[in-house]
XYZ file of C-alpha atoms in Angstrom:
575
model
C -192.888 20.285 163.362
C -195.431 21.820 164.681
C -195.839 23.635 167.738
C -199.896 22.970 168.024
C -201.473 20.966 171.101
C -202.182 17.155 169.180
C -205.229 16.644 168.016
C -208.141 14.530 170.276
C -206.967 10.944 168.148
C -203.750 11.040 169.842
C -202.169 11.946 165.873
C -199.615 14.640 165.647
C -201.528 17.244 163.745
C -199.073 17.844 160.510
C -197.566 22.024 158.745
C -198.802 22.249 155.733
C -197.145 23.141 152.776
C -200.752 25.230 151.493
C -200.482 22.849 148.043
C -202.464 20.004 150.248
C -205.024 19.655 152.738
C -205.062 17.276 155.437
C -208.337 16.707 158.133
C -206.891 17.379 161.198
C -209.143 14.346 162.877
C -207.466 11.115 160.532
C -204.765 13.018 158.058
C -206.104 12.128 155.119
C -207.330 14.170 152.260
C -210.333 15.923 152.912
C -213.635 14.079 150.844
C -211.483 10.358 151.875
C -211.955 9.920 156.062
C -213.829 6.899 156.384
C -215.461 7.375 159.391
C -215.309 3.625 160.502
C -211.404 4.215 161.226
C -211.481 5.208 164.110
C -212.386 2.578 165.863
C -210.013 0.534 164.982
C -206.771 2.988 165.019
C -204.394 1.419 167.879
C -202.676 2.616 170.469
C -198.810 4.144 169.225
C -196.322 2.332 170.693
C -193.148 3.713 171.802
C -190.235 2.173 170.438
C -186.661 2.462 170.365
C -186.046 3.832 166.933
C -182.813 3.557 166.635
C -182.675 -0.648 166.950
C -184.715 -1.558 164.750
C -184.342 -4.759 163.536
C -183.497 -4.575 159.628
C -182.491 -8.030 159.822
C -186.176 -9.582 157.487
C -187.960 -6.984 156.101
C -190.884 -7.587 154.192
C -191.878 -5.498 151.443
C -195.996 -6.488 150.600
C -197.378 -7.370 147.111
C -201.758 -8.797 148.054
C -201.446 -9.717 144.769
C -198.452 -12.618 145.402
C -200.705 -14.077 147.377
C -202.301 -17.939 146.432
C -206.087 -18.002 145.803
C -207.755 -18.260 149.475
C -205.005 -16.687 151.520
C -205.723 -14.032 153.388
C -203.597 -11.246 153.369
C -203.511 -9.661 157.705
C -203.697 -14.317 157.578
C -200.038 -14.076 155.630
C -199.235 -10.512 157.538
C -199.475 -12.953 160.993
C -197.987 -16.059 159.871
C -194.474 -14.061 158.242
C -194.013 -12.142 161.685
C -194.019 -15.367 163.819
C -191.986 -16.873 160.736
C -189.769 -13.824 161.226
C -189.809 -11.155 160.179
C -188.260 -8.739 161.982
C -189.729 -5.199 159.927
C -192.589 -4.564 157.238
C -192.958 -2.472 154.099
C -196.689 -2.226 153.448
C -196.535 -1.419 149.387
C -199.168 -0.277 147.786
C -199.634 1.121 144.338
C -203.180 1.544 143.425
C -204.352 1.544 146.464
C -207.211 5.245 147.378
C -206.856 7.007 150.599
C -209.262 5.907 153.143
C -208.020 1.952 151.602
C -204.463 2.142 151.794
C -205.349 3.856 155.880
C -207.221 0.801 156.800
C -205.171 -1.831 155.451
C -202.587 0.010 157.232
C -204.177 0.761 160.607
C -205.013 -2.988 160.674
C -201.484 -4.417 159.642
C -200.320 -1.482 162.042
C -202.941 -3.996 164.991
C -201.417 -6.872 164.161
C -197.304 -5.819 163.574
C -197.766 -4.115 166.738
C -198.567 -6.984 169.061
C -195.519 -9.158 168.469
C -193.729 -5.319 168.624
C -192.733 -4.784 164.470
C -192.302 -1.492 163.199
C -194.622 -1.122 159.748
C -193.269 1.661 157.614
C -195.553 2.912 154.582
C -194.184 3.272 151.117
C -193.927 6.398 149.508
C -196.933 7.817 151.101
C -196.384 10.225 153.733
C -200.308 10.542 153.911
C -200.899 7.811 154.614
C -198.030 6.259 157.392
C -199.420 9.745 159.582
C -203.183 9.035 159.400
C -202.409 5.306 160.628
C -200.252 5.826 162.787
C -196.921 4.165 161.708
C -193.420 3.765 162.386
C -191.547 5.740 159.093
C -192.129 5.757 155.508
C -189.853 4.405 152.931
C -189.023 6.754 149.938
C -187.847 6.460 146.115
C -185.972 8.682 144.884
C -188.683 10.818 143.542
C -190.988 10.712 145.881
C -190.810 13.167 148.444
C -188.047 15.113 149.931
C -186.283 13.816 152.767
C -186.042 16.027 155.482
C -189.898 17.442 154.262
C -191.065 13.986 155.740
C -189.161 14.696 158.809
C -190.753 17.786 159.253
C -194.725 16.006 159.171
C -193.845 13.102 160.706
C -193.572 12.507 164.521
C -190.147 12.851 166.120
C -188.376 9.924 166.080
C -189.914 8.055 163.105
C -187.923 6.118 160.687
C -187.737 7.491 157.044
C -185.593 4.820 154.416
C -184.427 6.438 150.752
C -183.937 3.260 147.967
C -180.666 3.759 146.413
C -179.127 2.345 143.255
C -175.965 4.130 142.263
C -173.055 5.271 144.875
C -174.379 8.899 143.979
C -177.692 8.193 145.847
C -175.745 6.696 148.935
C -173.716 10.056 149.375
C -177.336 12.259 149.450
C -179.100 10.463 151.668
C -176.166 10.224 153.982
C -176.413 14.016 152.989
C -180.272 13.434 154.273
C -179.349 11.787 157.781
C -181.945 8.674 156.677
C -182.273 6.305 159.146
C -181.419 3.539 156.786
C -181.447 3.017 152.999
C -182.570 -0.009 150.224
C -179.714 -1.049 147.991
C -181.326 -2.097 144.925
C -182.543 -4.286 142.459
C -179.762 -6.650 143.434
C -181.207 -9.672 140.791
C -184.469 -9.231 138.655
C -187.540 -8.868 140.184
C -190.832 -9.277 138.498
C -192.523 -7.829 141.879
C -191.654 -4.205 140.211
C -191.055 -2.806 137.414
C -187.607 -1.172 137.081
C -186.586 1.857 136.070
C -182.729 1.827 136.776
C -180.465 -0.892 135.592
C -179.869 -3.888 137.808
C -176.889 -3.779 139.564
C -175.799 -7.324 141.103
C -173.778 -8.172 144.400
C -170.055 -6.768 144.084
C -172.645 -2.854 143.119
C -173.488 -3.495 146.409
C -170.664 -3.697 148.310
C -169.658 -0.941 146.821
C -172.027 1.921 148.480
C -172.218 -0.074 151.657
C -167.996 0.792 151.780
C -169.504 4.606 151.439
C -171.975 4.133 154.945
C -168.676 3.217 156.845
C -169.367 4.944 159.786
C -172.324 7.002 158.967
C -174.503 5.039 161.153
C -177.036 4.633 158.518
C -178.096 1.340 157.839
C -178.790 -0.633 154.354
C -181.347 -3.886 152.878
C -180.921 -5.362 149.714
C -184.015 -5.286 147.496
C -184.582 -6.248 144.261
C -185.360 -10.619 143.466
C -183.657 -11.827 146.785
C -185.541 -15.354 147.686
C -184.269 -18.126 149.701
C -182.196 -20.049 146.600
C -179.720 -16.746 145.882
C -179.944 -15.325 149.766
C -176.216 -16.649 150.866
C -174.953 -15.523 148.116
C -176.186 -12.315 148.353
C -174.656 -11.792 152.097
C -171.864 -12.950 150.993
C -170.661 -11.480 147.827
C -172.543 -8.186 149.446
C -170.121 -7.710 151.994
C -167.057 -4.162 151.203
C -163.784 -4.066 151.367
C -163.712 -3.180 154.367
C -166.162 -5.749 155.800
C -168.867 -3.853 155.631
C -172.016 -6.416 155.770
C -175.439 -5.953 154.646
C -177.867 -5.190 157.817
C -180.356 -6.994 156.443
C -182.853 -8.086 153.340
C -185.972 -6.834 151.830
C -188.062 -10.024 150.722
C -191.126 -9.941 148.202
C -193.395 -13.078 146.503
C -190.954 -15.374 148.294
C -192.717 -14.084 151.414
C -196.109 -13.706 149.746
C -196.493 -16.089 147.031
C -196.108 -18.924 150.088
C -199.153 -20.727 151.036
C -197.029 -20.945 153.966
C -195.277 -17.752 154.972
C -194.512 -18.967 158.001
C -192.074 -21.158 157.364
C -190.369 -19.083 154.370
C -189.991 -16.272 156.585
C -188.185 -18.379 158.514
C -185.924 -21.452 156.450
C -185.168 -17.153 154.816
C -184.253 -16.237 158.717
C -182.092 -19.263 159.836
C -179.441 -17.852 156.178
C -179.786 -14.481 157.696
C -179.213 -15.158 161.191
C -176.294 -18.040 160.925
C -174.285 -15.653 157.688
C -174.421 -12.680 161.039
C -172.765 -15.866 163.143
C -169.819 -15.869 160.178
C -168.570 -13.123 159.401
C -168.776 -11.699 162.630
C -166.522 -14.438 163.166
C -164.264 -13.242 160.097
C -164.086 -9.919 161.385
C -162.366 -11.434 164.430
C -160.258 -12.963 162.370
C -159.664 -10.327 160.050
C -158.906 -8.058 163.193
C -156.068 -10.983 164.207
C -158.389 -12.541 167.787
C -157.982 -15.469 166.333
C -156.225 -17.550 165.026
C -152.662 -17.356 163.789
C -151.568 -19.292 160.360
C -148.136 -20.939 160.857
C -145.644 -22.877 158.721
C -146.730 -25.721 160.907
C -150.323 -25.124 160.806
C -149.788 -24.983 157.225
C -148.378 -27.999 157.072
C -150.374 -30.185 158.963
C -153.950 -29.481 157.551
C -152.352 -30.308 153.945
C -151.149 -33.648 155.225
C -154.052 -34.312 157.049
C -155.898 -33.276 154.058
C -154.194 -35.830 151.784
C -155.533 -39.075 153.888
C -158.794 -37.323 154.359
C -159.469 -37.370 150.470
C -158.285 -40.879 150.623
C -160.888 -42.347 152.466
C -163.285 -39.957 151.255
C -163.361 -40.525 146.847
C -164.644 -37.315 146.848
C -167.064 -37.197 143.622
C -165.832 -34.084 142.230
C -167.461 -32.325 138.488
C -165.931 -30.973 135.948
C -167.334 -28.349 133.336
C -163.603 -27.951 132.137
C -161.085 -27.422 129.047
C -162.054 -29.980 126.813
C -158.538 -30.066 125.659
C -157.198 -31.736 128.835
C -160.580 -33.355 130.266
C -158.595 -36.911 129.886
C -155.518 -35.554 131.814
C -158.504 -33.749 134.339
C -159.635 -36.426 134.809
C -156.338 -38.959 135.088
C -155.236 -36.180 138.353
C -158.280 -35.802 139.786
C -158.202 -40.052 140.218
C -154.804 -40.143 140.982
C -154.775 -37.256 144.591
C -157.266 -39.707 145.835
C -161.219 -38.680 143.905
C -163.085 -38.991 141.053
C -163.882 -36.844 138.431
C -166.992 -37.447 136.530
C -168.110 -34.781 133.593
C -170.588 -33.709 132.357
C -171.956 -30.060 130.459
C -175.444 -30.975 130.459
C -177.441 -28.299 132.020
C -180.705 -30.683 132.485
C -179.314 -32.462 134.819
C -176.765 -29.993 137.021
C -178.564 -30.096 139.885
C -179.369 -33.696 140.269
C -175.289 -33.309 139.949
C -174.973 -30.901 142.652
C -176.601 -33.126 145.015
C -174.056 -36.089 144.163
C -170.908 -34.703 143.901
C -168.637 -33.391 147.205
C -167.557 -30.193 144.904
C -167.777 -28.792 141.392
C -164.818 -27.110 138.884
C -165.650 -24.972 136.164
C -163.145 -23.840 133.898
C -163.845 -21.813 130.474
C -160.932 -23.229 128.530
C -163.371 -23.339 125.667
C -165.839 -20.845 126.606
C -169.383 -21.443 124.137
C -171.818 -19.537 124.679
C -174.395 -23.324 125.147
C -172.690 -24.132 127.784
C -172.992 -20.861 129.913
C -176.341 -22.011 130.974
C -174.613 -25.460 132.933
C -172.180 -23.222 134.415
C -175.075 -21.068 136.050
C -177.258 -23.686 136.936
C -174.641 -25.647 138.887
C -172.595 -22.817 140.527
C -176.084 -21.342 141.768
C -177.273 -25.206 142.456
C -173.630 -26.083 144.796
C -174.343 -23.141 146.582
C -177.269 -23.582 147.215
C -176.134 -27.261 149.094
C -173.337 -25.913 150.538
C -170.591 -27.323 148.097
C -167.379 -25.475 147.078
C -167.293 -24.008 143.656
C -163.806 -24.178 141.986
C -163.408 -21.014 139.403
C -160.470 -21.195 136.399
C -161.704 -18.106 134.587
C -158.592 -19.064 131.569
C -157.620 -16.370 129.316
C -160.353 -14.635 130.933
C -159.060 -11.524 129.104
C -158.477 -12.422 125.705
C -161.626 -10.998 124.565
C -165.145 -9.943 125.160
C -166.871 -12.632 125.542
C -165.111 -13.764 128.421
C -164.718 -11.160 129.993
C -169.009 -11.244 130.271
C -168.716 -14.074 131.254
C -166.688 -14.266 134.214
C -168.746 -10.984 134.748
C -172.609 -13.218 134.505
C -170.800 -16.322 136.040
C -169.715 -14.316 139.612
C -172.794 -11.850 139.580
C -174.849 -15.925 139.594
C -172.670 -17.483 142.093
C -170.009 -17.298 145.127
C -167.010 -19.329 144.039
C -164.483 -20.760 146.899
C -162.215 -20.717 145.515
C -160.608 -18.571 142.156
C -157.439 -19.477 140.655
C -155.572 -18.304 137.738
C -151.736 -16.773 137.153
C -150.867 -13.318 136.720
C -152.642 -12.046 133.364
C -155.791 -13.349 134.722
C -156.655 -12.670 138.023
C -154.986 -8.576 136.387
C -157.920 -9.080 133.720
C -160.386 -10.123 137.034
C -159.300 -7.572 138.966
C -159.677 -5.446 136.304
C -155.990 -4.199 136.646
C -153.406 -3.247 133.862
C -150.283 -3.989 135.296
C -150.015 -7.535 133.879
C -151.755 -7.764 130.406
C -151.919 -11.203 129.077
C -151.749 -12.532 125.549
C -154.017 -15.306 125.424
C -153.980 -17.597 127.943
C -150.616 -16.437 129.149
C -149.503 -13.636 131.340
C -147.271 -10.778 130.208
C -144.517 -9.352 132.216
C -142.228 -10.029 135.335
C -145.664 -9.690 137.188
C -147.339 -7.413 140.150
C -144.781 -5.688 142.118
C -146.735 -7.424 145.462
C -148.433 -10.286 144.327
C -148.845 -10.611 148.330
C -150.428 -8.008 148.653
C -152.408 -8.609 145.125
C -153.835 -11.722 145.826
C -154.787 -10.419 149.546
C -157.076 -7.389 148.189
C -158.532 -9.277 145.725
C -159.467 -12.636 147.603
C -160.941 -9.852 149.867
C -162.933 -7.939 147.248
C -164.128 -11.069 145.765
C -165.031 -13.258 149.431
C -163.298 -16.320 148.772
C -160.185 -18.319 148.493
C -157.574 -17.008 145.763
C -155.052 -19.079 144.147
C -151.958 -16.551 142.083
C -150.229 -19.476 140.176
C -146.209 -18.565 138.483
C -142.844 -18.897 139.232
C -143.974 -18.371 142.868
C -147.758 -19.611 143.570
C -149.433 -16.816 146.322
C -152.964 -17.740 147.666
C -154.798 -15.753 150.454
C -157.649 -15.719 151.568
C -158.097 -12.662 152.547
C -157.211 -12.481 155.804
C -153.538 -14.822 155.504
C -151.035 -14.677 153.204
C -148.867 -17.658 151.594
C -146.405 -17.403 149.096
C -145.207 -21.467 148.167
C -141.680 -21.987 145.885
C -142.309 -25.432 144.563
C -142.800 -27.059 141.473
C -140.638 -27.273 138.295
C -140.416 -25.779 134.233
C -141.913 -29.208 132.975
C -145.217 -28.246 135.100
C -144.758 -24.836 132.057
C -144.357 -27.328 128.632
C -147.343 -29.435 129.326
C -151.086 -27.974 128.006
C -153.311 -27.708 130.670
C -150.993 -27.771 133.799
C -153.127 -24.575 135.526
C -156.263 -26.873 134.559
C -154.607 -30.010 136.334
C -154.270 -27.270 139.050
C -158.144 -26.765 139.246
C -159.249 -29.990 139.162
C -156.359 -31.157 142.059
C -157.397 -28.074 144.064
C -160.549 -29.134 143.135
C -160.489 -32.746 144.457
C -158.761 -31.591 147.857
C -161.308 -28.507 148.707
C -164.181 -31.688 148.027
C -163.104 -33.428 150.536
C -162.092 -30.390 153.047
C -166.649 -30.111 152.628
C -166.938 -33.622 153.226
C -164.759 -33.665 156.366
C -166.179 -35.322 159.180
C -165.310 -32.531 161.341
C -166.369 -29.938 159.204
C -169.266 -27.790 161.002
C -171.423 -24.863 159.583
C -170.007 -22.174 160.322
C -173.258 -20.011 158.845
C -170.452 -19.630 155.569
C -171.103 -19.637 151.624
C -169.154 -23.702 151.670
C -168.192 -25.576 154.187
C -164.699 -26.752 154.920
C -161.523 -25.390 155.479
C -161.265 -24.676 151.152
C -157.629 -22.085 152.321
C -156.039 -25.039 152.970
C -157.145 -27.471 150.423
C -156.531 -25.074 148.187
C -152.606 -25.273 149.060
C -152.185 -28.416 149.455
C -154.087 -28.217 145.895
C -150.624 -26.002 145.101
C -148.604 -27.846 147.051
C -149.638 -31.880 145.631
C -148.897 -31.282 142.012
C -145.656 -28.736 142.062
C -144.211 -31.722 144.532
C -144.811 -34.144 142.549
C -143.652 -32.470 139.812
C -140.723 -32.277 141.624
C -140.128 -35.664 141.847
C -141.400 -36.369 138.799
C -138.664 -34.664 136.491
C -136.421 -35.928 138.950
C -137.279 -39.966 137.395
C -134.494 -41.538 135.214
C -137.142 -42.371 132.749
C -138.057 -38.352 132.231
C -136.632 -36.800 128.815
C -139.000 -33.913 127.732
C -142.805 -32.888 127.800
C -143.885 -36.016 126.773
C -142.853 -38.968 129.558
C -143.506 -35.614 131.743
C -146.542 -36.248 131.875
C -147.230 -40.170 132.799
C -145.034 -39.511 135.489
C -146.686 -36.724 136.860
C -149.127 -38.845 137.252
C -147.233 -41.056 139.120
C -145.998 -39.237 141.492
C -149.989 -37.777 142.505
C -150.600 -41.571 142.930
C -147.499 -42.490 145.056
C -147.361 -39.001 146.849
C -147.128 -40.086 150.863
C -147.242 -37.358 153.216
C -144.052 -37.350 155.109
C -143.013 -35.906 150.764
C -144.527 -33.410 151.192
C -143.648 -32.199 154.749
C -140.020 -33.252 153.490
C -140.219 -31.056 150.414
C -142.679 -28.598 150.501
C -141.623 -24.485 150.361
C -143.684 -22.801 152.554
C -143.336 -19.122 153.502
C -146.320 -17.502 155.939
C -146.753 -13.514 154.227
C -147.944 -10.879 157.240
C -149.177 -8.144 155.505
């Protein structure tokens, strides 16, 4: 900064590089100065720029305003609803109009002690005495902006790649804006859509830097919880906030729109804090007794709740999937028509998506069903059958997991290896090849952390993890491997118990993306099927796979909590 004295107006006089001439009184380009702005200028406020709340970051777009809605009225109402920081983004205004808009906006923001930033235009930020700027990759260099702006000004930088983030760290920005996460109509995209997993990779780079991060691009109240949940890095680094444009600016009631978004954000922050405490071992400790107790309690609850379970599943096994759903105490509905997905989400307790007989025309229904379930906090159980068999399946799975958040992902070693992008275990069609993972417990825990859900790895020994706790289950019988779709019917049973857990009377909404104890529900599904399989195989009327399946359904229907307590073979893995 220059050591020159402040001009009479109270603004800091910036240095120039000899190419742009600033007016000393209002710091706008000569010829654009509007003397009427002097009377509008608010006094500079003293704000602690190190404690900025980025939770709900409004990016303005006046072109999105509803008919007859005043911009300043909308701005104030959005702040009243919960907006914590504002960025003025105006690409079409000339300098004097932009400065006038900024000065008037700052009066409103200062009234509520809300920071105001300017997109791109450092000169406008200086002229209006706002709190800082947000820069794009092709805008003024951060170092130069820092030299021109008053000490303590906020500087944010847009990032679309890990390389951008590393560069932002070197430039010591205050925060980064990561995007676009989803497709957006408010801005012409010059870089590819990142998706939630891409955001998580960038957040990982910020560990220990003190730099905060907000996500931007197509974020609204429908996909917000999925965005927050899915963007968390492997080391539990979460977003500090989200930037929203149209969901607030286009709303006739921006106060209500902001409040709805803010409630989701605050609830997630509470949930994430609880998750991190558990991850550090400061909360409940999983034991064999606690697992068995939770499973047997859920076996009683499912018969009382009789949850309706929506299943988009493998057509080869849809009948037996429906039958096992009924046998464990739930009720199935098998439907694939996209136009009824939202209605079914309202009445069903949970959703199973199984891609065993995947067709392109089924993808839309899966997308809508999963998104609708997320909005209603209903569990989504995902079975990526044969995902490694073709690029078509891989692309479908990638699209689905970027669109909605799974509660439980279930698969064999080959399927989960393909999902994780590792070649440690290969697959042949829907089957795994080889001896499996060297450390399956560690693999399943890491995948659960990455996907932010419960992961079930099926095999001779089943492994289940929520990314914090991991258990292995050593029940089952070889006849389960000799009937078609045993993995698929497991998905139906897991979905049934997840739906029952979600509807349990003692479940409270902890701010997560779904209600219920998905970890215990997944364990219950695996234990119930494998123990029933053991009992069915011992029956005198079972001679082979053909007689085993009906006996299995019978045993599922008659299985008791006492049998599960007696026969379960559970090991808690401490990693």
